[in-house]
Tab-separated table of C-alpha atoms in Angstrom:
chain	number	residue	atom	x	y	z
W	1	MET	CA	39.392	16.454	3.952
W	2	SER	CA	40.775	13.521	1.327
W	3	THR	CA	39.542	10.234	1.555
W	4	SER	CA	39.486	7.176	-0.484
W	5	VAL	CA	36.587	4.977	-1.848
W	6	LEU	CA	36.242	1.350	-0.930
W	7	ASP	CA	36.450	-1.497	-2.479
W	8	THR	CA	32.957	-3.801	-1.542
W	9	SER	CA	30.265	-5.869	-2.946
W	10	THR	CA	28.277	-5.096	-0.147
W	11	GLY	CA	25.972	-2.097	-0.941
W	12	SER	CA	28.375	-0.648	-3.522
W	13	THR	CA	27.938	0.720	-7.107
W	14	GLY	CA	30.618	-1.438	-8.961
W	15	PRO	CA	34.048	-1.650	-9.481
W	16	SER	CA	34.224	2.134	-11.151
W	17	ALA	CA	33.604	3.887	-7.412
W	18	ALA	CA	36.724	2.004	-6.235
W	19	GLY	CA	40.189	3.622	-5.454
W	20	ARG	CA	38.814	6.811	-6.187
W	21	HIS	CA	39.944	10.311	-4.485
W	22	LEU	CA	37.457	12.641	-3.714
W	23	ARG	CA	38.374	16.256	-3.173
W	24	ASP	CA	39.235	18.538	-0.179
W	25	GLY	CA	35.526	19.615	1.085
W	26	ALA	CA	33.433	17.537	-1.755
W	27	PHE	CA	30.916	16.382	1.008
W	28	GLY	CA	31.091	19.503	3.412
W	29	ASN	CA	30.964	18.841	7.282
W	30	ALA	CA	30.053	15.187	6.463
W	31	ARG	CA	32.150	12.478	8.480
W	32	ASN	CA	31.469	9.002	7.156
W	33	LEU	CA	28.627	6.320	6.971
W	34	VAL	CA	27.168	5.222	9.958
W	35	CYS	CA	24.415	1.644	10.249
W	36	ARG	CA	21.166	2.777	11.241
W	37	GLU	CA	20.700	-0.723	12.937
W	38	CYS	CA	24.250	-1.650	14.732
W	39	GLY	CA	25.961	1.794	14.315
W	40	ALA	CA	29.212	0.668	12.193
W	41	THR	CA	31.347	3.192	10.566
W	42	GLN	CA	32.023	3.305	6.898
W	43	GLU	CA	34.322	5.787	4.610
W	44	LEU	CA	32.075	8.478	2.068
W	45	GLY	CA	31.227	6.430	-0.974
W	46	PRO	CA	28.646	5.510	-3.101
W	47	PHE	CA	27.230	2.685	-0.436
W	48	TYR	CA	24.046	2.141	0.933
W	49	ALA	CA	24.194	-0.813	2.944
W	50	CYS	CA	26.618	-1.692	6.400
W	51	GLN	CA	29.487	-4.116	5.768
W	52	GLU	CA	28.412	-5.641	8.579
W	53	CYS	CA	24.679	-6.343	9.392
W	54	PHE	CA	23.449	-5.435	5.693
W	55	GLY	CA	21.633	-2.347	7.422
W	56	PRO	CA	20.828	1.294	5.725
W	57	LEU	CA	23.714	3.955	6.161
W	58	GLU	CA	23.149	7.262	6.696
W	59	ILE	CA	25.213	10.457	7.152
W	60	ALA	CA	27.138	11.440	10.272
W	61	TYR	CA	28.464	15.031	10.091
W	62	ASP	CA	30.791	16.721	12.422
W	63	TYR	CA	28.568	19.330	13.512
W	64	PRO	CA	29.537	23.008	12.546
W	65	SER	CA	29.259	26.219	14.679
W	66	ILE	CA	26.448	27.386	12.660
W	67	THR	CA	24.284	30.994	13.241
W	68	ARG	CA	20.563	31.643	12.252
W	69	ALA	CA	22.498	34.761	10.492
W	70	GLU	CA	24.841	32.830	8.837
W	71	ILE	CA	21.752	31.001	7.437
W	72	GLU	CA	19.724	33.892	6.536
W	73	ALA	CA	22.395	35.530	4.281
W	74	GLY	CA	22.563	32.794	2.286
W	75	PRO	CA	20.786	32.037	-1.118
W	76	LYS	CA	16.402	31.677	-1.613
W	77	ASN	CA	17.086	27.802	-2.038
W	78	ILE	CA	18.006	24.642	0.210
W	79	TRP	CA	21.830	25.849	0.048
W	80	ARG	CA	21.649	28.213	2.608
W	81	TYR	CA	21.304	25.032	5.043
W	82	GLN	CA	24.435	23.688	3.089
W	83	ALA	CA	27.130	23.644	6.416
W	84	LEU	CA	24.070	20.813	7.894
W	85	LEU	CA	24.178	18.788	4.170
W	86	PRO	CA	27.016	16.373	2.584
W	87	VAL	CA	27.614	19.159	-0.363
W	88	PRO	CA	30.320	21.160	-0.447
W	89	THR	CA	30.824	24.668	0.406
W	90	ASP	CA	31.085	26.128	-3.567
W	91	ILE	CA	27.404	23.948	-4.078
W	92	ALA	CA	25.766	27.023	-5.314
W	93	SER	CA	28.160	27.775	-7.838
W	94	SER	CA	27.589	23.734	-9.768
W	95	PRO	CA	24.732	23.831	-12.508
W	96	ASN	CA	21.363	22.969	-10.026
W	97	MET	CA	17.928	23.000	-10.141
W	98	GLU	CA	17.821	25.573	-6.528
W	99	PRO	CA	15.352	23.640	-5.382
W	100	GLY	CA	13.304	24.427	-1.855
W	101	PHE	CA	12.798	27.716	0.525
W	102	THR	CA	8.587	27.023	-0.657
W	103	ARG	CA	5.906	29.043	0.827
W	104	LEU	CA	4.511	27.943	4.393
W	105	LEU	CA	0.978	29.523	3.934
W	106	LYS	CA	-1.145	29.880	7.475
W	107	ALA	CA	-4.673	27.888	6.691
W	108	ASP	CA	-6.618	29.240	8.677
W	109	ASN	CA	-9.758	28.066	6.151
W	110	LEU	CA	-8.653	24.946	6.071
W	111	GLY	CA	-7.997	25.238	9.959
W	112	ARG	CA	-12.050	26.064	10.239
W	113	ALA	CA	-13.034	23.423	8.388
W	114	LEU	CA	-11.312	21.364	10.501
W	115	GLY	CA	-11.652	22.849	13.568
W	116	MET	CA	-8.334	23.384	13.902
W	117	LYS	CA	-6.937	26.615	15.548
W	118	ASN	CA	-3.091	26.874	14.458
W	119	LEU	CA	-2.533	25.066	11.061
W	120	TRP	CA	0.121	25.319	8.158
W	121	VAL	CA	0.543	24.224	4.416
W	122	LYS	CA	3.990	23.857	3.796
W	123	ASP	CA	3.527	23.795	-0.315
W	124	ASP	CA	6.341	21.772	-2.142
W	125	SER	CA	4.607	22.032	-5.017
W	126	GLY	CA	6.122	25.351	-6.071
W	127	ASN	CA	9.917	23.596	-6.630
W	128	PRO	CA	11.164	23.102	-10.457
W	129	THR	CA	9.527	20.203	-10.913
W	130	HIS	CA	6.030	21.168	-8.951
W	131	SER	CA	7.415	18.040	-5.905
W	132	PHE	CA	9.593	18.173	-2.940
W	133	LYS	CA	11.606	15.839	-4.868
W	134	ASP	CA	14.023	18.240	-6.443
W	135	ARG	CA	15.032	18.970	-2.838
W	136	VAL	CA	16.444	15.076	-2.427
W	137	VAL	CA	17.626	15.152	-6.324
W	138	ALA	CA	20.093	18.106	-5.912
W	139	VAL	CA	21.778	16.757	-2.925
W	140	ALA	CA	21.960	13.050	-4.672
W	141	LEU	CA	23.192	14.983	-7.621
W	142	SER	CA	26.213	16.551	-5.643
W	143	ALA	CA	26.937	13.517	-4.495
W	144	ALA	CA	26.805	11.641	-7.678
W	145	ARG	CA	29.147	14.437	-9.416
W	146	GLU	CA	31.632	14.405	-6.432
W	147	LEU	CA	32.038	10.687	-6.387
W	148	GLY	CA	32.794	10.489	-10.279
W	149	MET	CA	29.475	8.958	-11.612
W	150	THR	CA	28.547	9.278	-14.816
W	151	VAL	CA	25.076	8.435	-15.424
W	152	PHE	CA	22.306	9.735	-13.140
W	153	ALA	CA	18.932	7.737	-12.307
W	154	CYS	CA	16.337	6.238	-10.330
W	155	PRO	CA	13.365	4.146	-10.402
W	156	SER	CA	10.483	5.820	-9.166
W	157	THR	CA	6.258	6.490	-8.780
W	158	GLY	CA	6.407	9.697	-11.151
W	159	ASN	CA	7.465	12.854	-9.150
W	160	LEU	CA	11.162	11.426	-8.764
W	161	ALA	CA	11.470	11.103	-12.677
W	162	ASN	CA	10.578	14.618	-13.423
W	163	ALA	CA	13.142	15.385	-10.696
W	164	VAL	CA	16.099	13.279	-11.684
W	165	ALA	CA	15.191	14.072	-15.560
W	166	ALA	CA	14.826	18.049	-15.462
W	167	ALA	CA	18.291	18.001	-12.606
W	168	GLY	CA	19.976	14.912	-15.177
W	169	ALA	CA	19.526	17.663	-18.306
W	170	ARG	CA	20.529	20.782	-16.114
W	171	ALA	CA	23.472	18.933	-14.852
W	172	GLY	CA	24.609	17.941	-18.504
W	173	MET	CA	24.978	14.256	-17.684
W	174	LYS	CA	23.380	10.815	-18.914
W	175	THR	CA	20.522	10.472	-17.647
W	176	VAL	CA	18.193	7.021	-17.467
W	177	VAL	CA	14.719	6.949	-15.503
W	178	PHE	CA	13.063	3.233	-14.769
W	179	ILE	CA	9.075	4.274	-13.881
W	180	PRO	CA	6.089	1.448	-14.049
W	181	ALA	CA	4.303	1.721	-16.730
W	182	ASP	CA	0.730	2.366	-15.740
W	183	LEU	CA	2.023	5.008	-13.523
W	184	GLU	CA	0.137	8.564	-14.324
W	185	ARG	CA	0.131	10.230	-18.316
W	186	ALA	CA	1.148	13.586	-16.842
W	187	LYS	CA	4.146	12.045	-15.010
W	188	VAL	CA	4.905	10.409	-17.898
W	189	LEU	CA	5.117	13.482	-20.393
W	190	THR	CA	6.648	15.393	-17.319
W	191	SER	CA	9.675	13.475	-17.300
W	192	ALA	CA	9.974	12.672	-21.051
W	193	VAL	CA	10.465	16.237	-21.631
W	194	TYR	CA	13.946	16.243	-20.492
W	195	THR	CA	15.415	12.718	-21.570
W	196	ASP	CA	14.594	10.330	-24.753
W	197	SER	CA	15.839	7.794	-22.154
W	198	LEU	CA	13.094	7.061	-19.847
W	199	VAL	CA	12.304	3.310	-19.433
W	200	ALA	CA	8.437	2.085	-18.782
W	201	VAL	CA	8.428	-1.330	-16.875
W	202	ASN	CA	5.498	-3.906	-16.963
W	203	GLY	CA	5.268	-4.130	-12.868
W	204	ASN	CA	4.445	-1.714	-9.669
W	205	TYR	CA	7.187	0.424	-8.416
W	206	ASP	CA	8.704	-2.530	-5.978
W	207	ASP	CA	9.186	-4.558	-9.379
W	208	VAL	CA	11.179	-1.308	-10.764
W	209	ASN	CA	13.049	-0.799	-7.522
W	210	ARG	CA	14.821	-4.979	-7.636
W	211	LEU	CA	15.351	-3.715	-11.355
W	212	ALA	CA	17.320	-0.830	-10.507
W	213	SER	CA	19.109	-2.550	-7.910
W	214	GLU	CA	20.386	-4.761	-10.249
W	215	ILE	CA	21.857	-2.503	-12.526
W	216	ALA	CA	23.750	-0.348	-9.749
W	217	GLY	CA	25.224	-3.518	-8.804
W	218	GLU	CA	26.025	-4.392	-12.564
W	219	GLU	CA	26.699	-1.218	-14.214
W	220	GLU	CA	29.898	1.084	-13.567
W	221	GLY	CA	29.267	4.334	-12.347
W	222	TRP	CA	25.685	4.467	-12.184
W	223	ALA	CA	24.436	6.718	-9.628
W	224	PHE	CA	21.018	5.368	-8.913
W	225	VAL	CA	19.480	8.278	-6.448
W	226	ASN	CA	16.844	6.259	-4.163
W	227	VAL	CA	19.460	3.083	-4.614
W	228	ASN	CA	23.298	3.486	-4.133
W	229	VAL	CA	23.557	6.881	-3.055
W	230	ARG	CA	20.677	7.021	-1.017
W	231	PRO	CA	22.257	7.855	2.255
W	232	TYR	CA	23.053	11.067	0.457
W	233	TYR	CA	19.818	11.725	-0.963
W	234	ALA	CA	17.804	11.382	1.663
W	235	GLU	CA	19.700	14.161	3.483
W	236	GLY	CA	17.769	16.610	1.312
W	237	SER	CA	14.358	15.895	3.006
W	238	LYS	CA	15.709	17.382	6.138
W	239	THR	CA	15.952	21.109	4.226
W	240	LEU	CA	11.676	20.719	4.903
W	241	ALA	CA	12.282	20.573	8.522
W	242	TYR	CA	14.453	23.461	8.303
W	243	GLU	CA	13.309	25.824	6.293
W	244	VAL	CA	9.137	25.113	8.377
W	245	ALA	CA	11.674	25.987	11.887
W	246	GLU	CA	12.971	29.439	10.168
W	247	GLN	CA	9.653	30.535	8.617
W	248	LEU	CA	7.595	29.440	12.099
W	249	GLY	CA	9.993	32.809	13.042
W	250	TRP	CA	12.701	30.200	14.417
W	251	ARG	CA	10.741	27.742	16.669
W	252	LEU	CA	9.226	24.112	15.772
W	253	PRO	CA	6.015	23.131	15.339
W	254	GLN	CA	3.812	20.725	17.514
W	255	GLN	CA	3.058	18.360	15.547
W	256	VAL	CA	3.578	17.388	12.078
W	257	VAL	CA	1.904	15.527	9.389
W	258	VAL	CA	3.826	13.910	6.684
W	259	PRO	CA	2.721	11.424	3.743
W	260	VAL	CA	4.711	8.244	3.542
W	261	ALA	CA	5.874	6.674	0.799
W	262	SER	CA	9.653	4.858	1.302
W	263	GLY	CA	9.285	6.443	4.706
W	264	ALA	CA	12.801	8.531	4.641
W	265	GLN	CA	10.928	11.700	4.151
W	266	LEU	CA	9.590	12.001	7.344
W	267	THR	CA	12.401	10.418	9.502
W	268	LYS	CA	14.486	12.726	7.880
W	269	ILE	CA	11.698	15.683	8.981
W	270	ASP	CA	12.380	14.265	12.637
W	271	LYS	CA	16.078	14.337	11.919
W	272	GLY	CA	16.176	17.488	10.569
W	273	PHE	CA	14.438	19.565	14.204
W	274	THR	CA	16.889	16.734	15.990
W	275	GLU	CA	19.519	18.695	14.770
W	276	LEU	CA	18.411	22.153	14.371
W	277	ALA	CA	17.891	21.609	18.704
W	278	ARG	CA	21.164	20.370	18.771
W	279	LEU	CA	23.177	23.310	17.302
W	280	GLY	CA	20.799	25.790	19.571
W	281	LEU	CA	19.137	27.389	16.737
W	282	VAL	CA	15.748	26.596	18.385
W	283	GLU	CA	14.472	25.916	21.376
W	284	GLU	CA	14.387	21.952	22.029
W	285	THR	CA	10.494	21.707	22.126
W	286	PRO	CA	8.263	18.567	22.016
W	287	TYR	CA	7.084	17.994	18.741
W	288	LYS	CA	4.805	14.554	17.218
W	289	VAL	CA	5.203	13.410	14.141
W	290	TYR	CA	2.592	11.659	12.138
W	291	GLY	CA	2.009	9.686	8.843
W	292	ALA	CA	-0.405	9.281	6.593
W	293	GLN	CA	-0.591	6.571	3.682
W	294	ALA	CA	-3.165	5.476	1.483
W	295	THR	CA	-5.430	2.750	2.477
W	296	GLY	CA	-4.567	0.640	-0.428
W	297	CYS	CA	-0.912	0.963	0.352
W	298	SER	CA	-0.886	1.145	4.101
W	299	PRO	CA	1.859	-1.515	5.096
W	300	VAL	CA	2.998	1.061	7.550
W	301	SER	CA	-0.222	2.004	9.532
W	302	ALA	CA	-1.184	-1.667	9.564
W	303	ALA	CA	1.899	-2.450	11.378
W	304	PHE	CA	1.395	0.722	13.860
W	305	LYS	CA	-2.256	-0.129	14.543
W	306	SER	CA	-1.448	-3.151	15.278
W	307	GLY	CA	1.722	-2.511	17.165
W	308	HIS	CA	4.247	-4.686	15.411
W	309	ASP	CA	7.187	-3.685	15.021
W	310	VAL	CA	7.596	-5.052	11.648
W	311	VAL	CA	6.607	-3.865	8.028
W	312	ARG	CA	4.982	-6.413	6.091
W	313	PRO	CA	4.735	-5.990	2.131
W	314	VAL	CA	1.885	-5.293	0.376
W	315	ARG	CA	0.889	-5.287	-3.006
W	316	PRO	CA	-0.574	-1.556	-3.772
W	317	ASP	CA	-4.197	-0.590	-5.190
W	318	THR	CA	-4.155	3.140	-4.906
W	319	ILE	CA	-4.862	5.854	-6.918
W	320	ALA	CA	-1.694	7.800	-4.942
W	321	LYS	CA	1.097	6.217	-7.252
W	322	SER	CA	3.997	8.209	-5.728
W	323	LEU	CA	2.870	6.616	-2.244
W	324	ALA	CA	2.434	3.258	-3.817
W	325	ILE	CA	5.207	1.503	-2.268
W	326	GLY	CA	4.593	-1.548	-0.941
W	327	ASN	CA	7.911	-2.563	0.591
W	328	PRO	CA	8.888	0.709	2.666
W	329	ALA	CA	12.327	0.758	2.841
W	330	ASP	CA	12.767	3.354	6.030
W	331	GLY	CA	9.198	1.577	7.099
W	332	PRO	CA	10.767	0.734	10.264
W	333	TYR	CA	11.999	3.934	11.007
W	334	VAL	CA	8.452	5.623	10.459
W	335	LEU	CA	6.768	3.319	13.474
W	336	ASP	CA	10.279	4.255	15.623
W	337	VAL	CA	9.438	8.281	15.205
W	338	THR	CA	6.094	8.382	15.029
W	339	ARG	CA	5.708	6.119	18.849
W	340	ARG	CA	8.874	8.174	19.870
W	341	THR	CA	7.023	11.726	19.610
W	342	GLY	CA	3.698	10.328	21.022
W	343	GLY	CA	2.141	10.458	17.170
W	344	ALA	CA	0.557	7.656	14.448
W	345	VAL	CA	0.635	6.660	11.430
W	346	GLU	CA	-2.997	6.283	9.805
W	347	ASP	CA	-4.227	5.788	6.325
W	348	VAL	CA	-7.276	6.966	3.804
W	349	THR	CA	-9.192	5.862	1.427
W	350	ASP	CA	-9.281	6.620	-2.199
W	351	GLU	CA	-12.236	8.206	-2.225
W	352	GLU	CA	-11.561	10.225	1.356
W	353	VAL	CA	-7.921	11.384	-1.000
W	354	ARG	CA	-10.049	12.596	-3.380
W	355	ASP	CA	-12.094	14.460	-0.621
W	356	GLY	CA	-9.142	15.651	0.894
W	357	ILE	CA	-7.572	17.179	-2.479
W	358	GLN	CA	-11.251	19.493	-2.955
W	359	LEU	CA	-11.091	20.400	0.276
W	360	LEU	CA	-7.443	22.075	0.489
W	361	ALA	CA	-8.251	23.473	-3.071
W	362	ARG	CA	-12.029	25.136	-1.900
W	363	THR	CA	-10.599	26.345	1.164
W	364	GLU	CA	-6.333	27.407	0.234
W	365	GLY	CA	-6.619	27.733	-3.842
W	366	ILE	CA	-3.835	24.560	-3.480
W	367	PHE	CA	-4.445	22.134	-5.862
W	368	ALA	CA	-2.612	19.103	-4.542
W	369	GLU	CA	-1.493	15.832	-6.257
W	370	THR	CA	-2.945	12.739	-4.642
W	371	ALA	CA	0.076	12.975	-1.925
W	372	GLY	CA	-1.050	15.853	-0.479
W	373	GLY	CA	-5.394	14.674	-0.774
W	374	VAL	CA	-3.685	11.603	1.636
W	375	THR	CA	-1.924	14.131	3.803
W	376	ILE	CA	-5.138	16.537	3.948
W	377	ALA	CA	-7.498	13.151	4.298
W	378	THR	CA	-5.437	12.060	6.875
W	379	LEU	CA	-5.262	15.048	8.993
W	380	LYS	CA	-9.140	15.382	8.980
W	381	LYS	CA	-9.457	11.582	9.838
W	382	LEU	CA	-6.411	12.291	12.578
W	383	VAL	CA	-8.762	15.047	14.254
W	384	GLU	CA	-11.968	13.285	13.934
W	385	THR	CA	-10.374	10.461	15.871
W	386	GLY	CA	-8.791	12.562	18.570
W	387	GLN	CA	-5.359	11.074	18.055
W	388	LEU	CA	-4.186	14.737	16.900
W	389	ASP	CA	-4.571	17.738	18.977
W	390	PRO	CA	-7.032	20.381	16.946
W	391	ASP	CA	-5.714	23.314	19.173
W	392	ALA	CA	-1.463	22.687	18.756
W	393	GLU	CA	0.257	23.658	16.163
W	394	THR	CA	-0.173	21.933	13.123
W	395	VAL	CA	2.369	21.829	10.122
W	396	VAL	CA	1.191	19.436	7.024
W	397	PHE	CA	3.182	18.994	4.029
W	398	ASN	CA	1.718	19.205	0.446
W	399	THR	CA	4.505	17.480	-1.650
W	400	GLY	CA	3.450	17.706	-5.169
W	401	ASP	CA	1.293	19.878	-7.677
W	402	GLY	CA	-1.879	18.867	-8.498
W	403	LEU	CA	-1.794	18.901	-12.067
W	404	LYS	CA	-0.277	15.898	-12.512
W	405	THR	CA	-3.087	13.773	-11.044
W	406	LEU	CA	-6.012	14.999	-13.125
W	407	ASP	CA	-7.179	12.020	-13.736
W	408	ALA	CA	-7.935	11.466	-9.850
W	409	ILE	CA	-10.435	14.260	-10.026
W	410	ALA	CA	-11.556	14.319	-13.333
W	411	ASP	CA	-15.160	12.439	-12.794
W	412	ARG	CA	-16.068	15.110	-10.273
W	413	VAL	CA	-14.878	18.481	-10.821
W	414	GLY	CA	-16.515	20.183	-14.110
W	415	PRO	CA	-18.581	23.341	-15.141
W	416	ALA	CA	-21.944	23.971	-12.503
W	417	ALA	CA	-23.845	24.351	-15.509
W	418	THR	CA	-23.806	24.394	-19.387
W	419	ILE	CA	-25.874	27.406	-20.332
W	420	ASP	CA	-27.070	29.677	-23.682
W	421	PRO	CA	-25.106	33.426	-23.337
W	422	SER	CA	-27.603	35.076	-21.627
W	423	TYR	CA	-28.619	37.043	-18.648
W	424	ALA	CA	-32.226	34.980	-18.123
W	425	ALA	CA	-30.729	31.354	-18.372
W	426	PHE	CA	-27.513	32.425	-16.183
W	427	THR	CA	-29.653	33.696	-13.467
W	428	ALA	CA	-31.710	30.373	-13.930
W	429	THR	CA	-28.790	28.327	-12.594
W	430	GLY	CA	-29.398	30.035	-9.156
W	431	LEU	CA	-25.666	31.244	-8.836
W	432	ALA	CA	-26.774	34.622	-9.028
C-alpha cells in the first residue's frame, strides 16, 4: 500500500503531516479511517476527526484470513495479533515495550465471596509499566513512527504518562508528557524517571487534554497518542479481548466488567470480540458488557441510569484519578455497547473503591490500583442489585498496579499489632 497523507485543517496534526508518503504496509491490513458518526472514509494519516461532521474516526480493515494456529505461533505479546492491528508486519523488530499476554486468573476465592460460580480476573498490572496503557501506547508509537512524527506526547491521568514516557525512551524519541499537577506522587515519579520533559498543569485532566489538543494543532510533528493519533492508539485495547478469548480456549465470556474513563477501552473490547467472531476464530455467542465508574466522576453511569443518550460533562472528585475524565470522548459509544449487549453502567463511592481494592487483594492476592477497586466494587454492586448473572462466566479487568495508588488505602491497612519480641506477647494478640 502506498498513500499520501491528507492536508486537512480538520482533526489533523498540522502542516508537517501533509504530503508525506507512507511506506508499503505501514499500517498492515488497515484500509482507511472511517467516521463513527456518518460513515465517511478518509485516508490513513494523523487525523482523529471527520472532515464531514467532525465525528471521531476509527480504523477500518481489509480483514485477513487468519487461523488460531498462526496467532498461537506468534510472540507472547500483543504482536501475536499484528494482522488485526494498524501496524506493519515487521512491528516486532522495532524497539518497543512488548506489552500484553498478561495473566487471566480463575478467581474462585473472589467468586465465593461474591456468590459467583465462574469468575476470572484479567490482570493487566503485569505489563511493563504496570498498566494496560502499554498496549495502546505500543500501537500509537508504531503509528507515530510510520507517520514521521518527531515528538511522542500525551495528556494523562497517570498510567498513560508512565507508558508514554517509558515507550518513548525505549524508542529513542523526544517525549513530552502532560499531567494534572495534583496527580498521585507514585505516578509522577514513575513517569519522571523515564523523561525530563514531564509537565505538571494546574487543572484537571480535561484542562490538560484541552491544552494538548491546542498544542497538537499548533506544533509540527507532535504525536499526542490520545489526541491526534487516537484512532491507532485506541486499537491497542482490542488485544485485551483477543487475549481473553484465546486464554479461555478460543471462546467468548458471557459477561465482562470494564472500568470507564474515556470509554475507549470498553468499546474496543466489544470491537475485538466482534472481529474474532467475524473471522471465525470464535463461535459467535452472546455476551454482556458492563461499565464501571467512580461516583465522583460518573457521567456515563448517570446517563445510562437516566436513559439519556447524551453524556453531560462533570467536574471529577474521586480518589480514582485514572478514571477521572469528566468529559469522556467515548461516553455515548459506551452507552450504545452496554445497551446493545444487555449490560449496564454502574458507579461506586470512594469508600466502596477502597473496599474493592482490599477484597481483591485478600481473596486473590492481586493488589489493584483505584481503577481496579472501582471495577471490583462495581462487580459486587451489579451482583447485589441483580443486574449481573452470578452464574454466568464473567471476566473483570484489573487495569493497573496498586503500588501506584498507595495513598488510597494507606489509612486503612497496617500492622495488626506492635509487640515485644516474645512468645507471650505474640499469643496475647490472639493471632496464634
